[in-house]
Short mmCIF file of C-alpha atoms and ligand atoms in Angstrom, two decimals:
data_model
loop_
_atom_site.label_atom_id
_atom_site.label_comp_id
_atom_site.label_asym_id
_atom_site.label_seq_id
_atom_site.Cartn_x
_atom_site.Cartn_y
_atom_site.Cartn_z
CA MET S 1 0.09 0.07 0.00
CA ALA S 2 1.27 3.54 -1.25
CA GLU S 3 1.60 5.75 1.77
CA TYR S 4 -1.39 8.55 1.91
CA ILE S 5 0.45 11.18 3.99
CA ARG S 6 3.94 11.75 4.09
CA PHE S 7 5.71 14.20 6.15
CA GLU S 8 9.41 14.51 4.97
CA HIS S 9 12.17 16.13 7.26
CA ILE S 10 9.59 18.32 8.90
CA CYS S 11 11.19 20.73 11.12
CA LYS S 12 9.28 23.85 12.81
CA ASN S 13 10.95 26.29 14.96
CA PHE S 14 8.90 29.01 16.95
CA GLY S 15 12.21 32.12 17.17
CA GLU S 16 14.86 30.37 19.24
CA LYS S 17 12.91 27.20 20.07
CA LYS S 18 12.95 24.01 17.76
CA VAL S 19 9.72 22.37 18.21
CA LEU S 20 9.45 19.80 15.71
CA LYS S 21 12.99 18.17 14.91
CA ASP S 22 13.02 16.43 11.45
CA ILE S 23 9.87 14.40 11.78
CA ASP S 24 9.88 11.75 8.66
CA LEU S 25 6.32 10.04 9.26
CA GLY S 26 4.16 8.05 6.56
CA ILE S 27 0.30 7.36 6.68
CA GLU S 28 -1.58 5.01 4.77
CA LYS S 29 -5.02 5.67 3.71
CA GLY S 30 -8.12 4.57 5.88
CA GLU S 31 -5.82 4.00 8.82
CA LEU S 32 -6.51 6.09 11.84
CA VAL S 33 -2.92 7.10 13.33
CA THR S 34 -2.86 8.78 16.90
CA LEU S 35 -0.15 11.42 17.77
CA LEU S 36 0.52 10.47 21.44
CA GLY S 37 2.56 12.36 23.95
CA PRO S 38 2.81 14.41 26.55
CA SER S 39 1.92 18.41 26.84
CA GLY S 40 4.13 20.86 24.70
CA CYS S 41 5.68 17.58 22.71
CA GLY S 42 4.59 19.21 19.41
CA LYS S 43 1.39 16.98 18.35
CA SER S 44 -0.52 19.84 17.84
CA THR S 45 1.71 21.99 15.68
CA LEU S 46 2.25 18.81 13.49
CA LEU S 47 -1.47 18.61 12.99
CA ARG S 48 -1.66 22.30 12.23
CA ILE S 49 1.29 21.86 9.46
CA LEU S 50 -0.78 18.88 7.47
CA SER S 51 -3.70 21.04 7.61
CA GLY S 52 -1.92 24.40 6.18
CA LEU S 53 -2.68 26.32 9.50
CA GLU S 54 1.11 26.60 10.35
CA ASP S 55 4.07 26.45 7.79
CA ALA S 56 6.95 24.03 8.45
CA THR S 57 10.52 25.91 8.74
CA SER S 58 11.74 23.11 6.41
CA GLY S 59 10.59 19.66 5.18
CA LYS S 60 7.53 18.81 2.92
CA VAL S 61 3.99 17.48 3.33
CA TYR S 62 2.31 14.72 0.90
CA LEU S 63 -1.11 14.17 0.70
CA ASP S 64 -2.45 11.72 -2.17
CA GLY S 65 0.60 11.61 -3.90
CA LYS S 66 0.99 15.44 -4.08
CA ASP S 67 3.54 18.00 -2.57
CA ILE S 68 0.82 19.99 -0.64
CA THR S 69 3.78 22.30 1.63
CA ASN S 70 2.36 25.26 -0.01
CA VAL S 71 -1.09 24.84 -0.79
CA ALA S 72 -3.50 27.00 0.61
CA PRO S 73 -5.66 25.25 4.09
CA GLN S 74 -8.72 25.62 2.15
CA ASN S 75 -7.38 23.79 -1.20
CA ARG S 76 -5.99 20.82 0.91
CA ASP S 77 -9.28 18.86 1.11
CA ILE S 78 -8.79 18.37 5.16
CA GLY S 79 -11.64 18.23 7.63
CA MET S 80 -10.74 19.13 11.32
CA VAL S 81 -12.51 18.57 14.81
CA PHE S 82 -10.79 20.48 17.91
CA GLN S 83 -10.99 20.21 21.71
CA HIS S 84 -13.38 23.05 22.05
CA TYR S 85 -16.38 22.74 19.73
CA SER S 86 -16.34 25.34 17.10
CA LEU S 87 -20.00 25.20 16.21
CA PHE S 88 -21.77 28.24 14.86
CA PRO S 89 -23.79 29.23 17.90
CA ASN S 90 -26.59 30.97 15.84
CA MET S 91 -26.96 27.68 13.49
CA ASN S 92 -28.76 24.77 14.42
CA VAL S 93 -27.21 21.03 14.11
CA ARG S 94 -28.40 20.61 10.53
CA GLN S 95 -27.39 24.08 9.40
CA ASN S 96 -24.17 23.73 11.01
CA VAL S 97 -23.03 20.56 9.33
CA ALA S 98 -24.71 22.03 5.76
CA PHE S 99 -22.30 24.82 6.11
CA GLY S 100 -19.42 23.34 4.24
CA LEU S 101 -21.20 22.18 1.44
CA LYS S 102 -23.48 25.06 1.40
CA LYS S 103 -20.13 26.98 0.37
CA LYS S 104 -19.15 24.89 -2.13
CA GLY S 105 -22.38 25.84 -4.17
CA ILE S 106 -24.02 22.32 -4.40
CA ALA S 107 -27.67 21.64 -5.13
CA LYS S 108 -29.91 21.90 -2.20
CA ASP S 109 -31.63 18.79 -2.36
CA GLU S 110 -28.41 16.89 -2.58
CA ILE S 111 -27.03 18.86 0.67
CA ARG S 112 -30.45 17.96 2.37
CA GLU S 113 -29.77 14.35 1.47
CA ALA S 114 -25.60 14.40 2.59
CA VAL S 115 -26.71 16.19 5.89
CA ASP S 116 -29.19 13.87 7.14
CA ARG S 117 -27.37 10.94 6.05
CA MET S 118 -24.03 12.48 7.90
CA ILE S 119 -26.44 13.14 11.16
CA ASP S 120 -27.67 9.99 10.93
CA ILE S 121 -24.26 8.12 11.13
CA VAL S 122 -23.16 10.33 14.41
CA GLY S 123 -26.35 9.53 15.78
CA LEU S 124 -27.91 13.05 16.39
CA SER S 125 -31.14 12.57 13.95
CA GLU S 126 -33.27 13.14 16.98
CA ASN S 127 -31.49 16.68 17.41
CA ALA S 128 -31.10 18.13 14.01
CA ASP S 129 -32.91 21.43 14.74
CA GLN S 130 -31.33 21.85 18.23
CA TYR S 131 -29.18 24.82 18.52
CA PRO S 132 -25.60 24.32 20.36
CA SER S 133 -26.09 25.43 23.50
CA GLN S 134 -29.09 23.16 23.76
CA LEU S 135 -26.86 20.22 23.00
CA SER S 136 -24.36 18.35 25.70
CA GLY S 137 -20.73 18.59 25.14
CA GLY S 138 -20.82 14.69 23.15
CA GLN S 139 -23.46 16.12 20.80
CA GLN S 140 -21.82 18.86 19.92
CA GLN S 141 -18.77 17.19 19.07
CA ARG S 142 -20.79 14.70 17.33
CA ALA S 143 -21.93 17.52 15.28
CA ALA S 144 -18.51 19.08 14.68
CA LEU S 145 -17.62 15.49 13.51
CA ALA S 146 -20.57 15.36 11.16
CA ARG S 147 -19.79 18.82 9.79
CA ALA S 148 -16.47 17.78 9.42
CA LEU S 149 -17.09 14.96 7.51
CA VAL S 150 -19.69 16.02 5.05
CA THR S 151 -17.74 17.30 2.35
CA LYS S 152 -16.09 13.94 2.49
CA PRO S 153 -12.42 15.24 3.15
CA LYS S 154 -9.18 13.24 2.04
CA VAL S 155 -8.28 13.22 5.91
CA LEU S 156 -10.35 13.91 8.84
CA LEU S 157 -7.91 15.27 11.52
CA LEU S 158 -8.76 15.59 15.41
CA ASP S 159 -7.05 17.62 18.03
CA GLU S 160 -7.83 16.22 21.72
CA PRO S 161 -11.48 15.91 20.47
CA LEU S 162 -12.49 14.47 23.35
CA SER S 163 -10.76 16.01 26.18
CA ALA S 164 -13.27 18.31 27.39
CA ILE S 165 -15.70 15.61 27.90
CA ASP S 166 -16.03 13.10 31.29
CA ALA S 167 -14.74 9.82 31.63
CA LEU S 168 -17.78 7.71 31.00
CA LEU S 169 -18.79 9.39 27.89
CA ARG S 170 -15.57 10.14 26.11
CA HIS S 171 -15.06 6.24 26.25
CA SER S 172 -18.65 5.84 24.31
CA LEU S 173 -17.43 8.36 22.16
CA GLN S 174 -13.74 7.16 21.53
CA VAL S 175 -15.63 3.78 20.42
CA GLU S 176 -18.36 5.84 18.42
CA ILE S 177 -15.62 8.01 16.43
CA ARG S 178 -13.38 4.65 15.70
CA ARG S 179 -16.76 3.36 14.31
CA ILE S 180 -17.51 5.86 11.68
CA GLN S 181 -13.72 6.50 10.98
CA LYS S 182 -14.29 2.65 10.06
CA GLU S 183 -17.36 2.53 8.36
CA LEU S 184 -16.50 5.57 5.86
CA ASN S 185 -13.10 4.47 5.58
CA ILE S 186 -11.50 7.52 6.04
CA THR S 187 -7.75 8.32 6.97
CA ALA S 188 -7.75 9.96 10.31
CA VAL S 189 -5.02 11.78 12.53
CA PHE S 190 -6.08 12.29 16.05
CA VAL S 191 -4.29 13.62 18.80
CA THR S 192 -3.96 12.68 22.13
CA HIS S 193 -2.04 12.84 25.68
CA ASP S 194 -3.84 9.95 26.78
CA GLN S 195 -2.08 6.64 26.25
CA GLU S 196 -5.16 4.93 26.91
CA GLU S 197 -7.38 6.46 24.01
CA ALA S 198 -4.51 6.04 21.75
CA MET S 199 -4.75 2.44 22.46
CA VAL S 200 -8.35 2.29 21.80
CA MET S 201 -8.55 4.03 19.02
CA SER S 202 -5.22 3.69 16.82
CA ASP S 203 -4.59 1.51 13.93
CA ARG S 204 -0.99 2.47 14.55
CA ILE S 205 0.22 5.27 17.68
CA ASN S 206 3.07 7.76 17.06
CA LEU S 207 4.41 8.38 20.21
CA MET S 208 6.03 11.65 20.36
CA HIS S 209 8.57 13.24 22.65
CA ASP S 210 10.50 16.62 22.73
CA GLY S 211 9.37 17.13 18.93
CA LYS S 212 10.24 13.56 18.01
CA ILE S 213 8.54 10.93 16.84
CA GLU S 214 10.14 8.33 19.94
CA GLN S 215 8.49 5.18 18.32
CA SER S 216 5.45 4.11 15.61
CA ALA S 217 3.77 1.37 16.40
CA ARG S 218 0.97 -0.84 16.35
CA PRO S 219 -0.66 -0.64 19.70
CA ILE S 220 0.26 -3.75 20.88
CA ASP S 221 3.61 -3.47 19.84
CA LEU S 222 3.81 -0.59 21.84
CA TYR S 223 2.49 -1.83 24.87
CA THR S 224 4.14 -5.11 25.14
CA ASN S 225 8.08 -4.01 23.16
CA PRO S 226 8.96 -0.31 23.99
CA GLN S 227 12.03 0.70 22.54
CA SER S 228 13.41 3.32 24.86
CA LYS S 229 12.95 4.18 28.41
CA PHE S 230 10.65 7.17 27.41
CA ALA S 231 8.06 4.86 26.06
CA ALA S 232 8.51 2.18 28.83
CA THR S 233 7.53 4.92 31.17
CA PHE S 234 4.58 6.40 28.99
CA ILE S 235 2.89 3.29 28.05
CA GLY S 236 1.34 0.60 30.29
CA HIS S 237 2.84 2.07 33.57
CA TYR S 238 6.09 -0.03 33.46
CA ASN S 239 8.47 -0.33 36.71
CA VAL S 240 11.88 1.19 34.95
CA LEU S 241 14.76 0.36 36.95
CA ALA S 242 18.28 0.93 36.74
CA THR S 243 19.74 -2.67 35.87
CA GLU S 244 22.74 -2.32 38.73
CA LYS S 245 19.73 -1.60 41.44
CA PHE S 246 17.77 -4.39 39.90
CA VAL S 247 20.86 -7.16 40.47
CA SER S 248 21.54 -5.56 43.83
CA ILE S 249 17.45 -6.58 45.37
CA MET S 250 17.49 -10.04 43.42
CA THR S 251 17.62 -13.02 46.06
CA GLY S 252 17.92 -16.42 45.08
CA GLN S 253 19.73 -17.92 42.19
CA ARG S 254 20.51 -15.92 39.56
CA PRO S 255 18.30 -16.79 36.40
CA VAL S 256 19.49 -17.89 33.03
CA GLY S 257 18.50 -16.58 29.97
CA LYS S 258 19.21 -12.81 29.90
CA ASP S 259 22.30 -10.82 30.05
CA LEU S 260 21.76 -8.34 32.34
CA SER S 261 25.19 -6.66 32.28
CA ARG S 262 25.17 -5.34 29.49
CA SER S 263 22.32 -3.11 29.71
CA GLN S 264 21.73 -0.29 31.82
CA THR S 265 18.13 -0.05 32.44
CA ILE S 266 15.42 -2.88 32.85
CA ALA S 267 11.60 -2.29 32.77
CA PHE S 268 8.84 -4.85 33.07
CA ARG S 269 5.21 -4.17 33.33
CA PRO S 270 3.46 -4.33 37.09
CA GLU S 271 1.09 -7.32 36.01
CA ILE S 272 3.38 -9.72 34.93
CA ILE S 273 4.95 -10.12 38.22
CA GLY S 274 3.49 -13.32 40.37
CA ILE S 275 3.11 -12.29 44.24
CA SER S 276 3.23 -14.71 47.10
CA LYS S 277 3.36 -14.30 50.72
CA SER S 278 5.77 -17.71 51.41
CA ALA S 279 8.79 -18.23 49.78
CA PRO S 280 8.36 -19.97 46.51
CA ALA S 281 9.72 -23.40 46.65
CA ASN S 282 10.66 -23.90 43.13
CA VAL S 283 11.64 -20.81 41.35
CA PRO S 284 12.11 -21.48 37.53
CA ALA S 285 15.38 -20.39 36.10
CA ASP S 286 14.43 -17.87 33.99
CA VAL S 287 12.15 -16.32 36.89
CA TYR S 288 13.81 -13.28 38.72
CA LEU S 289 13.04 -13.34 42.34
CA LEU S 290 12.40 -10.40 44.54
CA LYS S 291 11.74 -9.86 48.41
CA GLY S 292 10.05 -6.91 49.52
CA LYS S 293 7.30 -5.07 51.91
CA VAL S 294 3.85 -3.57 50.77
CA SER S 295 3.98 -0.38 51.23
CA MET S 296 0.80 0.63 50.08
CA SER S 297 -2.21 -0.73 47.77
CA LEU S 298 -4.96 1.17 45.48
CA PRO S 299 -7.79 -0.09 43.34
CA HIS S 300 -7.66 1.02 40.01
CA GLY S 301 -11.03 -0.08 38.60
CA ASN S 302 -10.67 -3.44 37.78
CA PHE S 303 -7.15 -4.18 39.24
CA LEU S 304 -5.17 -3.37 42.49
CA ARG S 305 -2.29 -1.87 42.56
CA TYR S 306 0.56 -2.71 45.11
CA ASN S 307 3.63 -0.63 45.86
CA ILE S 308 6.16 -2.96 47.11
CA SER S 309 9.54 -1.75 48.55
CA CYS S 310 12.32 -3.33 48.07
CA GLY S 311 14.81 -1.73 49.89
CA GLN S 312 15.25 1.55 48.57
CA THR S 313 13.49 0.51 45.34
CA GLN S 314 10.14 0.95 44.69
CA ILE S 315 8.18 -1.85 42.64
CA ASP S 316 4.46 -1.41 41.13
CA VAL S 317 2.62 -4.67 40.82
CA ASP S 318 -1.20 -5.12 39.46
CA THR S 319 -3.32 -8.03 40.69
CA LEU S 320 -7.00 -8.56 39.57
CA PHE S 321 -9.60 -6.40 41.98
CA ASN S 322 -11.81 -9.52 42.28
CA ARG S 323 -11.67 -10.47 46.02
CA ASP S 324 -10.34 -9.05 49.18
CA LYS S 325 -7.48 -7.41 49.27
CA LEU S 326 -4.51 -10.44 50.01
CA TYR S 327 -1.67 -8.32 51.14
CA GLU S 328 -2.04 -5.98 54.15
CA ASP S 329 0.11 -2.92 54.40
CA GLY S 330 3.53 -3.81 55.62
CA ALA S 331 3.20 -7.46 54.66
CA GLU S 332 6.57 -9.29 53.82
CA VAL S 333 6.02 -10.79 49.95
CA TYR S 334 8.15 -12.48 47.20
CA LEU S 335 7.90 -11.32 43.73
CA GLN S 336 8.62 -13.48 40.57
CA ILE S 337 9.90 -11.40 37.67
CA PRO S 338 9.91 -13.83 34.38
CA ALA S 339 12.96 -12.68 32.64
CA GLU S 340 11.43 -13.26 29.21
CA SER S 341 8.99 -10.14 30.08
CA CYS S 342 11.83 -7.81 31.09
CA ILE S 343 12.97 -5.41 28.20
CA LEU S 344 16.77 -3.98 28.65
CA PHE S 345 17.69 -0.78 27.43
P1 ADP D 1 1.29 19.82 22.51
O1 ADP D 1 -0.13 20.01 21.07
O2 ADP D 1 1.91 18.60 21.80
O3 ADP D 1 0.94 20.07 23.75
P2 ADP D 1 2.25 22.22 20.95
O4 ADP D 1 2.27 21.57 19.36
O5 ADP D 1 0.70 22.69 20.97
O6 ADP D 1 2.14 20.81 21.83
O7 ADP D 1 3.72 22.76 20.91
C1 ADP D 1 4.66 22.35 20.95
C2 ADP D 1 5.20 23.26 21.67
O8 ADP D 1 5.83 24.45 20.96
C3 ADP D 1 5.23 24.01 23.08
O9 ADP D 1 6.32 24.07 23.35
C4 ADP D 1 4.33 25.41 22.47
O10 ADP D 1 4.68 26.33 23.67
C5 ADP D 1 4.90 26.19 21.52
N1 ADP D 1 4.03 26.95 20.67
C6 ADP D 1 3.12 26.40 19.59
N2 ADP D 1 2.56 27.46 19.04
C7 ADP D 1 3.58 28.31 19.27
C8 ADP D 1 3.51 29.51 18.59
N3 ADP D 1 2.34 29.90 17.81
N4 ADP D 1 4.35 30.75 19.35
C9 ADP D 1 5.63 29.86 20.12
N5 ADP D 1 5.48 28.77 20.37
C10 ADP D 1 4.60 28.05 19.95
MG1 MG D 2 -1.82 20.27 21.47
#
């Protein structure tokens, strides 16, 4: 499959500040990709360069085989949805959605048909005659989505569209946006700082850090195989330790299979750790054994996260939250960490 969107060596400076540093990134047709990263890492700037609202300092942008670097925003065939509802307050949903088509001078009954269809797809048929002030935040974002999609843009850009919406509704809108994107088979670039949101929605996640793409991967690959300390810390709440420190808190025999001496950092996820009160009788040869004390535990939805002190080192262990707490604060526990689940940097 040929790339549909291509960022080629994109750099962006604001004055002295280098905000994007040589971004090289391809996006395929029909994919939903996210730009994920902490606030200030350059996500919106990269999106705005694709939309034409911002010019790159250097580099090129291609869409559908065409160099669009110097094409005006209104001629790029791109639809956008922002965090803050950008509907016209004096127009109802139908009028808002029709706006872009009217500007294109399309026949009235054709507009009516396209608008009604899109309003139906985003689930607002009951609200078509209502004004923005009469809609909830989620409904306003559905209307904004319909307005962006009705002109059949080549690409849909969404910049943190759900950040202002409360958690429960946000989750159902994530699923909805994904359904609509697939149904229309539209190429979409979605910006978020929320790793769970990126996991739920994306075909591919581009993890950004300090103006660069840190890693570009399918959600599952980013989760199971982060390629840097930053990626491991940002995704999936890995325990990230200096290898030397990890070796110093190990008890029992030294497992076979991984050469720890060659790495500086070891990372492992909280849910792959086995926890028990008594010393395990037979520790397999490829499992690291640690001994520690429960310092705290906190429920996180469907799992319970124990904070374990191994000397001065803290390790998080997650267990399913489907029964009473098994380990009280202060309890001595043993931790088993399979070597094959550890990532070395
Ligand atoms: P993100 O969307 O990842 O939070 P942005 O792309 O908005 O990050 O911003 C990246 C960096 O560029 C930030 O440090 C921000 O302060 C800076 N920045 C963004 N827009 C401008 C601007 N118009 N002028 C100066 N600095 C800007
Ligand atoms: Mg932003």
